[in-house]
Amino acid sequence: MHTTADRLVEALRRDGFRITRARRAVCEVIARAHQDHLTAGDIHALVGDDVIDLSTVYRTMEALEQASAVTHTHMGHGPSVYHLAAGAPHQHLVCSRCGVTIDLDPAGIESLLAEITRRTGFVPDPSHFALSGLCRDCIARS
Ligand SMILES: [Zn+2]
Ligand SMILES: [Zn+2]
Ligand SMILES: [Zn+2]
């Protein structure tokens, strides 16, 4: 039985990437975080500055994306966050005032996506960007 970290390492190796200690450490952190929304900076902090520098984290994440093992999402103005490609897909809602993020089952926006495609022929990929707006609490406070 392979752990998720092993699978990520394998995906890198299949794509011809050399498996360094730093790359393996990144894979372990991502596998452990699972569906958390980690930025490259978060991953860097979790792996440790003594093991890896930030630019190597970015290069490793690019390699993992190229290997179709992880995807990234833009949550707002800040750095993008990473998910395991094998994780449950979800639409992100991010509050532009307090920054809270809400995960929405993609079934909740299927009819909207279908309508966009019907009208324009365009097939949206809503997982790439979060939907920006105001959360219930911020609306209640305003
Ligand atoms: Zn997410
Ligand atoms: Zn809010
Ligand atoms: Zn992007």
Coordinates of C-alpha atoms and ligand atoms in Angstrom, one line a residue, residues 35-37 73 75 81 83 90 92 103, ligand 1:
Q35 CA -7.2 19.2 1.3
D36 CA -5.8 22.2 3.2
H37 CA -5.1 25.3 1.2
T73 CA -6.3 27.8 -7.3
M75 CA -8.0 32.6 -3.9
V81 CA -3.0 27.5 -3.1
H83 CA -4.5 20.8 -3.9
H90 CA -14.8 22.0 -5.0
H92 CA -13.9 28.2 -3.6
D103 CA -15.7 25.2 -0.1
Ligands
ZN1 ZN -9.9 23.9 -1.9

